[in-house]
Short mmCIF file of C-alpha atoms (C1' of nucleotides) in Angstrom, two decimals:
data_model
loop_
_atom_site.label_atom_id
_atom_site.label_comp_id
_atom_site.label_asym_id
_atom_site.label_seq_id
_atom_site.Cartn_x
_atom_site.Cartn_y
_atom_site.Cartn_z
CA UNK A 585 66.23 106.33 74.11
CA UNK A 586 66.57 102.88 75.05
CA UNK A 587 68.56 99.71 73.50
CA UNK A 588 68.58 95.96 73.72
CA UNK A 589 71.27 93.47 72.62
CA UNK A 590 71.54 90.29 70.43
CA UNK A 591 71.29 88.36 73.87
CA UNK A 592 67.91 89.82 74.05
CA UNK A 593 69.07 91.87 77.40
CA UNK A 594 68.50 95.60 78.30
CA UNK A 595 71.51 97.19 77.20
CA UNK A 596 72.99 100.79 77.38
CA UNK A 597 71.61 102.96 74.67
CA UNK A 598 75.42 104.80 75.05
CA UNK A 599 78.77 105.35 76.79
CA UNK A 600 79.14 108.97 77.31
CA UNK A 601 83.38 110.17 77.29
CA UNK A 602 83.65 113.51 79.36
CA UNK A 603 85.92 115.67 79.39
CA UNK A 604 87.07 117.61 81.75
CA UNK A 605 89.01 120.53 81.12
CA UNK A 606 91.06 122.32 83.14
CA UNK A 607 93.33 125.56 83.26
CA UNK A 608 94.88 128.51 85.40
CA UNK A 609 93.98 131.42 83.67
CA UNK A 610 94.77 134.63 85.26
CA UNK A 611 95.31 133.55 89.02
CA UNK A 612 92.33 130.90 89.13
CA UNK A 613 91.61 127.14 88.10
CA UNK A 614 88.96 127.33 85.31
CA UNK A 615 87.05 124.94 83.38
CA UNK A 616 85.67 124.70 79.83
CA UNK A 617 81.87 125.03 79.30
CA UNK A 618 79.87 124.16 76.58
CA UNK A 619 75.81 125.38 76.34
CA UNK A 620 73.90 122.35 75.22
CA UNK A 621 71.36 123.11 72.53
CA UNK A 622 68.46 120.02 72.91
CA UNK A 623 66.69 119.31 75.22
CA UNK A 624 67.95 118.08 78.50
CA UNK A 625 69.55 120.80 80.13
CA UNK A 626 68.98 122.93 76.35
CA UNK A 627 69.65 126.30 77.02
CA UNK A 628 72.54 125.42 80.16
CA UNK A 629 76.37 125.40 80.64
CA UNK A 630 77.44 121.31 80.58
CA UNK A 631 80.94 120.12 80.34
CA UNK A 632 81.59 118.79 77.12
CA UNK A 633 81.43 115.34 75.47
CA UNK A 634 79.32 113.22 73.28
CA UNK A 635 79.11 109.92 72.61
CA UNK A 636 81.79 106.94 72.56
CA UNK A 637 81.93 104.14 70.17
CA UNK A 638 82.63 100.28 69.41
CA UNK A 639 86.30 101.43 67.05
CA UNK A 640 87.30 103.88 69.68
CA UNK A 641 89.34 103.38 72.95
CA UNK A 642 87.42 105.64 75.47
CA UNK A 643 89.65 107.51 76.13
CA UNK A 644 90.50 108.75 72.29
CA UNK A 645 87.07 110.13 72.59
CA UNK A 646 88.00 111.97 75.36
CA UNK A 647 90.29 113.18 72.99
CA UNK A 648 88.75 114.18 69.78
CA UNK A 649 85.94 115.60 71.61
CA UNK A 650 88.27 117.70 73.97
CA UNK A 651 90.11 118.51 70.12
CA UNK A 652 86.58 119.56 68.63
CA UNK A 653 85.45 122.36 71.65
CA UNK A 654 89.02 124.20 71.92
CA UNK A 655 91.18 122.88 68.75
CA UNK A 656 94.19 122.30 71.45
CA UNK A 657 95.53 118.20 72.67
CA UNK A 658 95.27 118.18 76.69
CA UNK A 659 99.04 117.61 77.52
CA UNK A 660 97.42 115.01 79.87
CA UNK A 661 94.25 112.67 80.43
CA UNK A 662 93.58 110.73 82.52
CA UNK A 663 90.26 108.80 83.75
CA UNK A 664 87.86 109.59 86.63
CA UNK A 665 85.92 108.34 87.10
CA UNK A 666 81.90 106.71 86.04
CA UNK A 667 78.67 107.55 86.87
CA UNK A 668 76.23 104.91 85.77
CA UNK A 669 73.00 105.74 88.31
CA UNK A 670 69.78 104.86 86.33
CA UNK A 671 68.53 108.62 87.21
CA UNK A 672 71.00 110.96 85.60
CA UNK A 673 70.32 111.20 82.03
CA UNK A 674 66.21 111.41 81.35
CA UNK A 675 66.76 110.30 77.90
CA UNK A 676 68.24 107.07 79.26
CA UNK A 677 69.95 104.36 80.71
CA UNK A 678 73.87 105.99 79.63
CA UNK A 679 76.72 105.64 81.33
CA UNK A 680 79.26 108.86 81.71
CA UNK A 681 83.25 108.64 82.13
CA UNK A 682 84.38 111.66 82.94
CA UNK A 683 88.21 112.85 81.78
CA UNK A 684 90.04 114.63 84.18
CA UNK A 685 92.29 116.48 80.76
CA UNK A 686 94.74 119.69 81.64
CA UNK A 687 96.32 122.30 78.67
CA UNK A 688 98.87 124.76 78.74
CA UNK A 689 96.97 128.16 79.29
CA UNK A 690 99.20 129.16 76.68
CA UNK A 691 97.45 126.92 74.44
CA UNK A 692 93.95 128.13 74.03
CA UNK A 693 92.18 129.10 71.83
CA UNK A 694 89.99 132.29 72.08
CA UNK A 695 87.07 132.25 73.99
CA UNK A 696 83.59 132.26 71.87
CA UNK A 697 80.30 132.02 71.83
CA UNK A 698 79.64 128.04 71.99
CA UNK A 699 82.17 127.83 75.64
CA UNK A 700 83.51 129.78 78.07
CA UNK A 701 86.51 128.99 80.49
CA UNK A 702 84.03 129.16 84.13
CA UNK A 703 86.05 129.40 87.38
CA UNK A 704 85.51 126.59 89.61
CA UNK A 705 84.69 128.16 92.68
CA UNK A 706 82.31 130.24 90.63
CA UNK A 707 79.87 127.88 88.49
CA UNK A 708 77.46 128.71 86.55
CA UNK A 709 73.88 126.33 87.47
CA UNK A 710 75.20 123.13 85.61
CA UNK A 711 72.88 119.99 83.94
CA UNK A 712 72.93 116.48 84.89
CA UNK A 713 75.37 115.53 87.59
CA UNK A 714 78.29 117.37 85.91
CA UNK A 715 78.56 120.19 88.49
CA UNK A 716 79.36 116.83 91.03
CA UNK A 717 81.69 115.78 88.03
CA UNK A 718 83.69 119.39 88.14
CA UNK A 719 84.64 118.50 92.13
CA UNK A 720 85.43 115.41 91.89
CA UNK A 721 88.05 116.43 88.85
CA UNK A 722 88.88 119.39 90.95
CA UNK A 723 90.17 117.49 93.80
CA UNK A 724 91.85 114.97 92.12
CA UNK A 725 94.03 117.79 89.83
CA UNK A 726 94.62 119.74 93.82
CA UNK A 727 95.71 115.61 95.42
CA UNK A 728 97.58 115.12 93.13
CA UNK A 729 99.73 118.13 92.66
CA UNK A 730 103.05 117.60 94.69
CA UNK A 731 102.40 114.01 94.76
CA UNK A 732 102.40 113.41 90.77
CA UNK A 733 104.11 115.65 88.01
CA UNK A 734 100.38 116.09 87.42
CA UNK A 735 100.99 119.96 86.22
CA UNK A 736 102.37 118.57 83.64
CA UNK A 737 99.76 119.14 82.21
CA UNK A 738 99.18 122.32 82.36
CA UNK A 739 102.62 123.97 82.49
CA UNK A 740 104.52 124.81 78.71
CA UNK A 741 107.90 122.01 77.99
CA UNK A 742 110.36 124.56 79.78
CA UNK A 743 109.35 126.90 82.70
CA UNK A 744 110.53 129.04 85.51
CA UNK A 745 110.13 128.87 88.99
CA UNK A 746 108.32 131.36 89.88
CA UNK A 747 106.60 130.62 86.53
CA UNK A 748 105.90 127.23 87.70
CA UNK A 749 104.54 128.37 91.36
CA UNK A 750 101.97 130.80 89.96
CA UNK A 751 100.31 127.58 88.31
CA UNK A 752 100.45 126.12 91.50
CA UNK A 753 98.69 128.49 93.20
CA UNK A 754 96.15 128.98 91.16
CA UNK A 755 95.01 125.27 91.42
CA UNK A 756 94.86 124.76 95.42
CA UNK A 757 94.33 127.78 96.01
CA UNK A 758 97.16 129.52 98.91
CA UNK A 759 99.99 130.99 98.29
CA UNK A 760 103.76 130.34 98.70
CA UNK A 761 106.39 131.07 100.19
CA UNK A 762 109.14 130.82 97.61
CA UNK A 763 112.95 129.22 98.09
CA UNK A 764 110.49 126.53 99.75
CA UNK A 765 108.29 126.23 97.19
CA UNK A 766 112.14 125.55 94.76
CA UNK A 767 113.14 123.92 97.37
CA UNK A 768 110.02 120.78 97.24
CA UNK A 769 109.90 121.02 93.91
CA UNK A 770 113.54 120.24 93.41
CA UNK A 771 113.65 117.75 95.70
CA UNK A 772 110.79 115.83 93.90
CA UNK A 773 113.02 114.63 91.76
CA UNK A 774 110.38 116.01 89.28
CA UNK A 775 112.31 118.37 87.00
CA UNK A 776 115.05 119.68 86.75
CA UNK A 777 117.07 122.93 85.65
CA UNK A 778 118.14 122.92 81.42
CA UNK A 779 120.65 125.18 81.63
CA UNK A 780 118.71 128.06 79.72
CA UNK A 781 117.64 131.61 81.08
CA UNK A 782 114.23 133.29 80.31
CA UNK A 783 115.18 136.56 79.40
CA UNK A 784 113.11 139.79 78.91
CA UNK A 785 111.51 141.42 81.11
CA UNK A 786 113.20 143.10 84.94
CA UNK A 787 114.86 141.63 87.11
CA UNK A 788 117.11 138.61 87.10
CA UNK A 789 116.51 136.30 84.08
CA UNK A 790 114.94 133.10 85.67
CA UNK A 791 116.02 129.48 85.14
CA UNK A 792 114.52 127.14 83.35
CA UNK A 793 112.80 123.61 84.77
CA UNK A 794 111.06 120.50 82.22
CA UNK A 795 110.19 118.37 83.35
CA UNK A 796 112.47 114.68 84.04
CA UNK A 797 109.61 112.19 82.58
CA UNK A 798 106.52 113.22 80.72
CA UNK A 799 104.25 110.90 81.57
CA UNK A 800 103.14 110.05 84.82
CA UNK A 801 105.64 109.21 87.40
CA UNK A 802 105.32 110.07 91.16
CA UNK A 803 107.48 111.99 93.15
CA UNK A 804 110.38 110.80 95.53
CA UNK A 805 109.56 113.46 98.46
CA UNK A 806 107.44 113.26 101.68
CA UNK A 807 105.95 109.24 100.65
CA UNK A 808 107.31 108.37 103.47
CA UNK A 809 104.87 105.59 106.16
CA UNK A 810 106.28 103.92 108.89
CA UNK A 811 110.20 102.98 108.90
CA UNK A 812 111.34 99.36 107.67
CA UNK A 813 113.20 97.43 110.62
CA UNK A 814 116.63 97.34 109.63
CA UNK A 815 119.10 96.34 112.43
CA UNK A 816 116.86 93.21 113.48
CA UNK A 817 115.76 89.72 112.17
CA UNK B 852 77.54 90.39 70.22
CA UNK B 853 76.06 93.60 69.83
CA UNK B 854 73.51 95.83 70.22
CA UNK B 855 71.64 98.86 68.66
CA UNK B 856 69.80 102.04 70.40
CA UNK B 857 66.23 103.25 69.51
CA UNK B 858 68.32 106.26 67.23
CA UNK B 859 70.05 103.93 64.93
CA UNK B 860 73.52 103.78 66.45
CA UNK B 861 75.66 101.14 67.71
CA UNK B 862 75.63 100.72 71.44
CA UNK B 863 77.27 98.80 74.33
CA UNK B 864 76.22 95.07 74.14
CA UNK B 865 76.42 96.03 78.27
CA UNK B 866 77.82 96.55 81.35
CA UNK B 867 80.00 94.57 82.89
CA UNK B 868 80.86 95.15 86.49
CA UNK B 869 83.97 93.31 88.43
CA UNK B 870 84.93 93.86 92.65
CA UNK B 871 88.06 92.45 92.61
CA UNK B 872 87.95 91.95 95.28
CA UNK B 873 91.73 91.94 98.27
CA UNK B 874 92.17 90.75 101.19
CA UNK B 875 95.33 89.59 104.22
CA UNK B 876 95.60 86.21 104.22
CA UNK B 877 98.59 84.45 106.62
CA UNK B 878 100.83 87.74 105.92
CA UNK B 879 99.30 88.33 102.00
CA UNK B 880 97.52 89.80 100.44
CA UNK B 881 95.13 87.74 98.14
CA UNK B 882 92.79 88.54 95.43
CA UNK B 883 89.09 86.51 95.08
CA UNK B 884 89.33 84.25 91.78
CA UNK B 885 86.22 82.05 90.32
CA UNK B 886 86.86 79.72 87.35
CA UNK B 887 85.09 80.60 84.75
CA UNK B 888 82.43 77.66 82.77
CA UNK B 889 81.89 79.33 79.20
CA UNK B 890 83.87 80.55 76.14
CA UNK B 891 85.40 82.48 75.56
CA UNK B 892 87.80 81.51 78.35
CA UNK B 893 86.30 78.85 79.52
CA UNK B 894 88.14 76.83 82.58
CA UNK B 895 90.68 79.92 83.65
CA UNK B 896 90.65 81.30 86.42
CA UNK B 897 89.05 85.40 85.85
CA UNK B 898 87.60 88.31 88.40
CA UNK B 899 84.23 87.66 89.97
CA UNK B 900 81.88 89.61 88.06
CA UNK B 901 78.73 90.19 86.15
CA UNK B 902 76.40 91.73 83.90
CA UNK B 903 75.35 95.25 84.91
CA UNK B 904 71.60 96.07 84.72
CA UNK B 905 69.66 99.31 83.63
CA UNK B 906 67.94 99.23 87.85
CA UNK B 907 70.72 99.23 89.31
CA UNK B 908 73.51 101.60 90.71
CA UNK B 909 76.86 101.02 89.42
CA UNK B 910 77.83 100.28 92.94
CA UNK B 911 74.93 97.87 93.14
CA UNK B 912 75.91 95.64 91.21
CA UNK B 913 79.65 95.13 92.78
CA UNK B 914 78.44 95.43 96.18
CA UNK B 915 76.25 92.02 94.32
CA UNK B 916 78.47 90.55 92.75
CA UNK B 917 80.36 90.57 95.21
CA UNK B 918 77.69 88.97 97.70
CA UNK B 919 76.73 85.12 95.44
CA UNK B 920 80.42 85.11 95.71
CA UNK B 921 81.89 85.34 98.93
CA UNK B 922 78.26 84.92 101.40
CA UNK B 923 80.16 88.42 102.77
CA UNK B 924 79.11 92.35 102.00
CA UNK B 925 82.43 94.55 100.73
CA UNK B 926 83.01 96.87 103.84
CA UNK B 927 84.84 98.75 101.32
CA UNK B 928 84.08 99.37 98.51
CA UNK B 929 85.79 102.35 95.40
CA UNK B 930 85.26 102.56 92.00
CA UNK B 931 89.08 102.01 90.54
CA UNK B 932 88.45 101.51 86.77
CA UNK B 933 86.57 101.78 83.32
CA UNK B 934 88.29 99.17 80.88
CA UNK B 935 85.91 99.22 76.82
CA UNK B 936 89.06 98.89 74.69
CA UNK B 937 87.06 97.94 71.78
CA UNK B 938 89.24 94.41 71.93
CA UNK B 939 89.74 93.33 75.67
CA UNK B 940 86.17 91.25 75.20
CA UNK B 941 85.98 88.91 72.55
CA UNK B 942 82.56 88.79 72.89
CA UNK B 943 81.87 92.14 71.76
CA UNK B 944 81.60 96.38 72.91
CA UNK B 945 81.15 95.27 76.48
CA UNK B 946 82.49 97.92 79.03
CA UNK B 947 84.08 96.78 82.61
CA UNK B 948 83.77 98.88 85.28
CA UNK B 949 86.37 97.43 87.84
CA UNK B 950 85.62 97.92 91.94
CA UNK B 951 87.93 97.96 94.89
CA UNK B 952 86.89 95.45 97.23
CA UNK B 953 88.11 94.70 100.60
CA UNK B 954 86.84 92.38 102.90
CA UNK B 955 87.78 91.34 106.83
CA UNK B 956 89.91 89.02 106.38
CA UNK B 957 88.64 87.40 109.65
CA UNK B 958 84.85 87.26 107.84
CA UNK B 959 85.52 85.05 105.28
CA UNK B 960 83.44 81.68 104.30
CA UNK B 961 86.07 78.88 103.61
CA UNK B 962 87.36 78.23 99.21
CA UNK B 963 85.02 76.36 97.68
CA UNK B 964 86.00 74.96 94.05
CA UNK B 965 85.13 77.34 91.79
CA UNK B 966 86.43 80.15 94.18
CA UNK B 967 89.38 81.01 95.15
CA UNK B 968 92.22 83.09 96.96
CA UNK B 969 95.10 84.03 94.82
CA UNK B 970 98.51 86.08 96.18
CA UNK B 971 98.65 89.18 94.13
CA UNK B 972 102.20 88.02 93.65
CA UNK B 973 102.35 84.78 92.05
CA UNK B 974 98.81 84.67 90.56
CA UNK B 975 98.09 81.99 87.54
CA UNK B 976 97.10 83.43 83.85
CA UNK B 977 93.94 85.61 84.06
CA UNK B 978 91.38 85.39 81.79
CA UNK B 979 90.33 89.55 79.18
CA UNK B 980 92.81 91.94 80.61
CA UNK B 981 91.82 90.92 84.45
CA UNK B 982 95.16 90.43 85.16
CA UNK B 983 96.26 94.01 84.68
CA UNK B 984 92.45 94.99 86.43
CA UNK B 985 94.60 93.31 89.71
CA UNK B 986 97.77 95.47 88.81
CA UNK B 987 95.59 97.89 89.75
CA UNK B 988 93.49 97.74 91.78
CA UNK B 989 96.41 96.77 94.72
CA UNK B 990 98.63 100.05 93.18
CA UNK B 991 95.60 101.92 94.36
CA UNK B 992 95.08 99.97 97.62
CA UNK B 993 99.50 100.41 97.91
CA UNK B 994 98.60 103.64 97.41
CA UNK B 995 95.68 105.37 99.85
CA UNK B 996 96.93 102.98 102.81
CA UNK B 997 98.96 105.61 104.77
CA UNK B 998 97.46 109.03 103.60
CA UNK B 999 93.22 107.14 104.30
CA UNK B 1000 91.10 104.98 106.36
CA UNK B 1001 91.02 102.66 103.88
CA UNK B 1002 92.77 99.64 105.50
CA UNK B 1003 89.07 99.92 107.15
CA UNK B 1004 88.48 97.93 105.30
CA UNK B 1005 90.61 94.96 105.91
CA UNK B 1006 90.51 94.91 109.86
CA UNK B 1007 87.88 94.09 111.41
CA UNK B 1008 86.12 96.64 114.10
CA UNK B 1009 88.14 96.69 116.62
CA UNK B 1010 91.86 95.63 117.25
CA UNK B 1011 95.02 95.26 117.89
CA UNK B 1012 98.12 98.32 116.98
CA UNK B 1013 100.52 94.06 116.41
CA UNK B 1014 97.25 93.31 114.49
CA UNK B 1015 96.54 96.44 112.04
CA UNK B 1016 100.35 96.12 112.04
CA UNK B 1017 100.65 92.76 109.93
CA UNK B 1018 97.97 93.82 108.30
CA UNK B 1019 99.64 96.54 106.83
CA UNK B 1020 102.90 94.48 106.61
CA UNK B 1021 100.83 92.68 104.12
CA UNK B 1022 99.91 94.75 102.12
CA UNK B 1023 102.55 96.89 101.36
CA UNK B 1024 104.83 93.12 101.60
CA UNK B 1025 107.48 96.44 103.74
CA UNK B 1026 108.14 94.81 107.88
CA UNK B 1027 107.14 98.02 110.18
CA UNK B 1028 108.88 98.48 113.58
CA UNK B 1029 106.48 98.82 115.67
CA UNK B 1030 106.94 101.84 118.36
CA UNK B 1031 107.18 104.39 115.01
CA UNK B 1032 104.13 102.09 113.35
CA UNK B 1033 101.44 102.95 116.31
CA UNK B 1034 103.30 106.44 116.50
CA UNK B 1035 102.42 107.05 113.38
CA UNK B 1036 99.43 105.11 113.06
CA UNK B 1037 98.29 106.87 115.72
CA UNK B 1038 99.01 111.14 114.52
CA UNK B 1039 97.12 110.42 111.57
CA UNK B 1040 94.29 110.96 113.69
CA UNK B 1041 92.10 107.82 111.68
CA UNK B 1042 91.85 105.78 114.79
CA UNK B 1043 91.45 105.90 118.60
CA UNK B 1044 91.44 103.52 121.20
CA UNK B 1045 88.59 102.52 122.98
CA UNK B 1046 89.81 101.74 126.53
CA UNK B 1047 89.14 98.49 126.17
CA UNK B 1048 92.13 95.41 126.32
CA UNK B 1049 92.91 92.00 124.00
CA UNK B 1050 92.88 89.64 126.38
CA UNK B 1051 94.10 85.60 125.37
CA UNK B 1052 96.88 84.48 124.38
CA UNK B 1053 100.74 84.58 126.60
CA UNK B 1054 101.87 88.46 126.35
CA UNK B 1055 101.08 91.84 127.23
CA UNK B 1056 97.55 92.38 126.43
CA UNK B 1057 97.05 94.70 123.79
CA UNK B 1058 94.88 97.61 123.80
CA UNK B 1059 92.00 97.52 121.63
CA UNK B 1060 91.48 100.11 119.56
CA UNK B 1061 88.84 100.88 116.33
CA UNK B 1062 88.62 103.32 113.19
CA UNK B 1063 87.40 106.73 114.07
CA UNK B 1064 85.62 107.55 111.17
CA UNK B 1065 84.27 104.44 109.21
CA UNK B 1066 83.08 106.44 105.96
CA UNK B 1067 86.43 107.37 103.96
CA UNK B 1068 88.57 109.46 105.16
CA UNK B 1069 92.51 111.19 104.69
CA UNK B 1070 94.76 111.10 106.92
CA UNK B 1071 95.88 114.31 108.49
CA UNK B 1072 99.58 113.19 108.94
CA UNK B 1073 102.41 114.02 105.97
CA UNK B 1074 100.73 115.67 103.42
CA UNK B 1075 101.58 118.91 103.15
CA UNK B 1076 102.85 120.79 100.58
CA UNK B 1077 105.03 123.55 101.34
CA UNK B 1078 104.43 126.71 103.34
CA UNK B 1079 101.89 129.35 102.31
CA UNK B 1080 103.47 132.80 103.27
CA UNK B 1081 102.21 134.09 107.38
CA UNK B 1082 103.86 137.51 107.64
CA UNK B 1083 103.87 138.71 104.37
CA UNK B 1084 101.60 140.50 101.62
"C1'" DT C 449 110.13 83.11 137.11
"C1'" DA C 450 111.61 81.94 132.10
"C1'" DA C 451 109.46 83.18 128.12
"C1'" DA C 452 106.53 86.25 125.19
"C1'" DT C 453 103.63 90.17 123.15
"C1'" DA C 454 102.48 94.99 124.58
"C1'" DG C 455 103.97 99.54 125.33
"C1'" DT C 456 106.79 103.71 126.14
"C1'" DG C 457 110.50 106.70 126.05
"C1'" DT C 458 114.83 109.22 124.04
"C1'" DC C 459 118.75 110.52 121.37
"C1'" DT C 460 119.42 111.09 115.98
"C1'" DT C 461 118.50 113.01 111.98
"C1'" DT C 462 115.74 114.50 108.18
"C1'" DA C 463 112.49 117.71 106.43
"C1'" DA C 464 110.55 122.21 106.54
"C1'" DG C 465 109.46 127.10 107.93
"C1'" DA C 466 110.35 131.76 107.98
"C1'" DC C 467 113.16 134.43 106.91
"C1'" DA C 468 118.23 138.18 105.73
"C1'" DT C 469 120.68 138.45 101.86
"C1'" DT C 470 123.06 137.96 97.92
"C1'" DA C 471 122.20 137.88 92.65
"C1'" DT C 472 121.06 139.90 87.80
"C1'" DC C 473 118.52 142.47 84.62
"C1'" DG C 474 115.61 146.76 82.57
"C1'" DC C 475 115.41 151.75 82.62
"C1'" DG D 877 122.35 153.62 90.71
"C1'" DC D 878 117.32 152.30 91.31
"C1'" DG D 879 113.16 149.19 91.88
"C1'" DA D 880 112.22 144.79 89.96
"C1'" DT D 881 112.64 140.16 90.19
"C1'" DA D 882 115.06 135.66 90.94
"C1'" DA D 883 118.43 133.00 93.26
"C1'" DT D 884 120.60 131.42 97.81
"C1'" DG D 885 121.50 130.61 102.70
"C1'" DT D 886 120.99 129.56 107.11
"C1'" DC D 887 118.75 129.39 111.75
"C1'" DT D 888 114.88 127.63 114.10
"C1'" DT D 889 111.13 123.87 114.55
"C1'" DA D 890 108.80 119.68 113.52
"C1'" DA D 891 108.73 114.88 112.37
"C1'" DA D 892 110.32 110.56 111.68
"C1'" DG D 893 114.15 106.41 111.94
"C1'" DA D 894 116.34 103.82 116.12
"C1'" DC D 895 116.27 101.14 119.11
"C1'" DA D 896 116.99 101.08 124.32
"C1'" DC D 897 113.51 99.41 127.80
"C1'" DT D 898 109.42 99.33 131.43
"C1'" DA D 899 104.96 96.47 131.14
"C1'" DT D 900 102.55 92.80 131.80
"C1'" DT D 901 100.27 88.56 130.20
"C1'" DT D 902 99.82 82.68 130.07
"C1'" DA D 903 102.72 77.97 130.96
#
DNA sequence: TAAATAGTGTCTTTAAGACATTATCGC
DNA sequence: GCGATAATGTCTTAAAGACACTATTTA
């Protein structure tokens, strides 16, 4: 597949938008895959995606493709990187813009035969350069987890501390000490208690929290380069 | 300008690569601008850049454009983001991939009439959506300064602590306490002393340091999410 | 030997790690 | 009341902040 622009120069045959949809499922971080029907890589698992159109902003394309595949909109959508190596797509020169897309695990619709959630630490073989894209997405999520409110995409609007802890544990792959987890998340300034309690199960009811800001924001904690001078000229 | 691919679908008229070249000059962070000669925005300052070709990897295009404008290769080149809004370029559908490019201030060649260094906190009016791209680049640099070896791109191969401090100060816009600056940079694990001394000026000669790793790497310091459980099941 | 610059040591303050303890639910 | 779960308090340890001080050069 080739393209030429009106000035006679070679143009990309198209631009692909690829949402990397991550969600914690049963304690592990999973990614949404679809089975590819056409060549190349027919029959293998790949990330969902589709061609951008000139009338859409790139995030809109990513959002649309995501909704087509999952039935839900992403709570959090962030551009990851653009992959444009000449040989990455056998069909021709087709750069791909990857997006990190996070959705609350609670709103996922049931699996279908054409799409599947797979744990990111045990992926099946993927077509194109998609294994690398998944790795980049997971790295971005893990890297920002404690330094931003990126988890807003993975938790319901109101949540409890133990619930948040389990999500953080699924993403980072470690087990946190509950009281320290609580202290750190509170000190981050990203969440605040709503005053209500989660009732239902056994045990003391947990307090409900919510994110102060649902737009992308940075944590206040431990972002401390060396101190500035104070009492000197 | 329009393009159509061999399947009959609209294709981007091209993809632009735009290096955002940053360097500390006389204590302030500057960005390299060029004067645009053709419409649109003829006569106004813009970021350097050019069309990608199907035979190049995107970073190669950015690197090539950078070399054409400055005569030097970037020490550090990192993809920033892709800007693809339909209306961002009056010429047509031309997504732009921006790159953060850092070069050692010492290797810059002299200014020319067609290109100029401007301080990032007092920019002239820029064409296209380039003001936003500069803001994004500066934010990326500032954000990674203390958490990665990104400064490898802004310092000569061997440098002194005061030299590094002045560069860090130019980027972050704050003044560091020298002994704490030294302690933090050493504890980061990113640099190590070479054993040699910088001679010349007045005052005690400074020890020379170099980066342990010149490839992108993360700092060891203070990247501490809450502790894991240890003595429990 | 004075001015200038670089480097070391250390006391104080703040944040994180590691629990023990207390609180509140359903059964 | 008992098991289960959530929340609080606190002692210990480690890191950062704020300096005072020492060291080594050139003029």
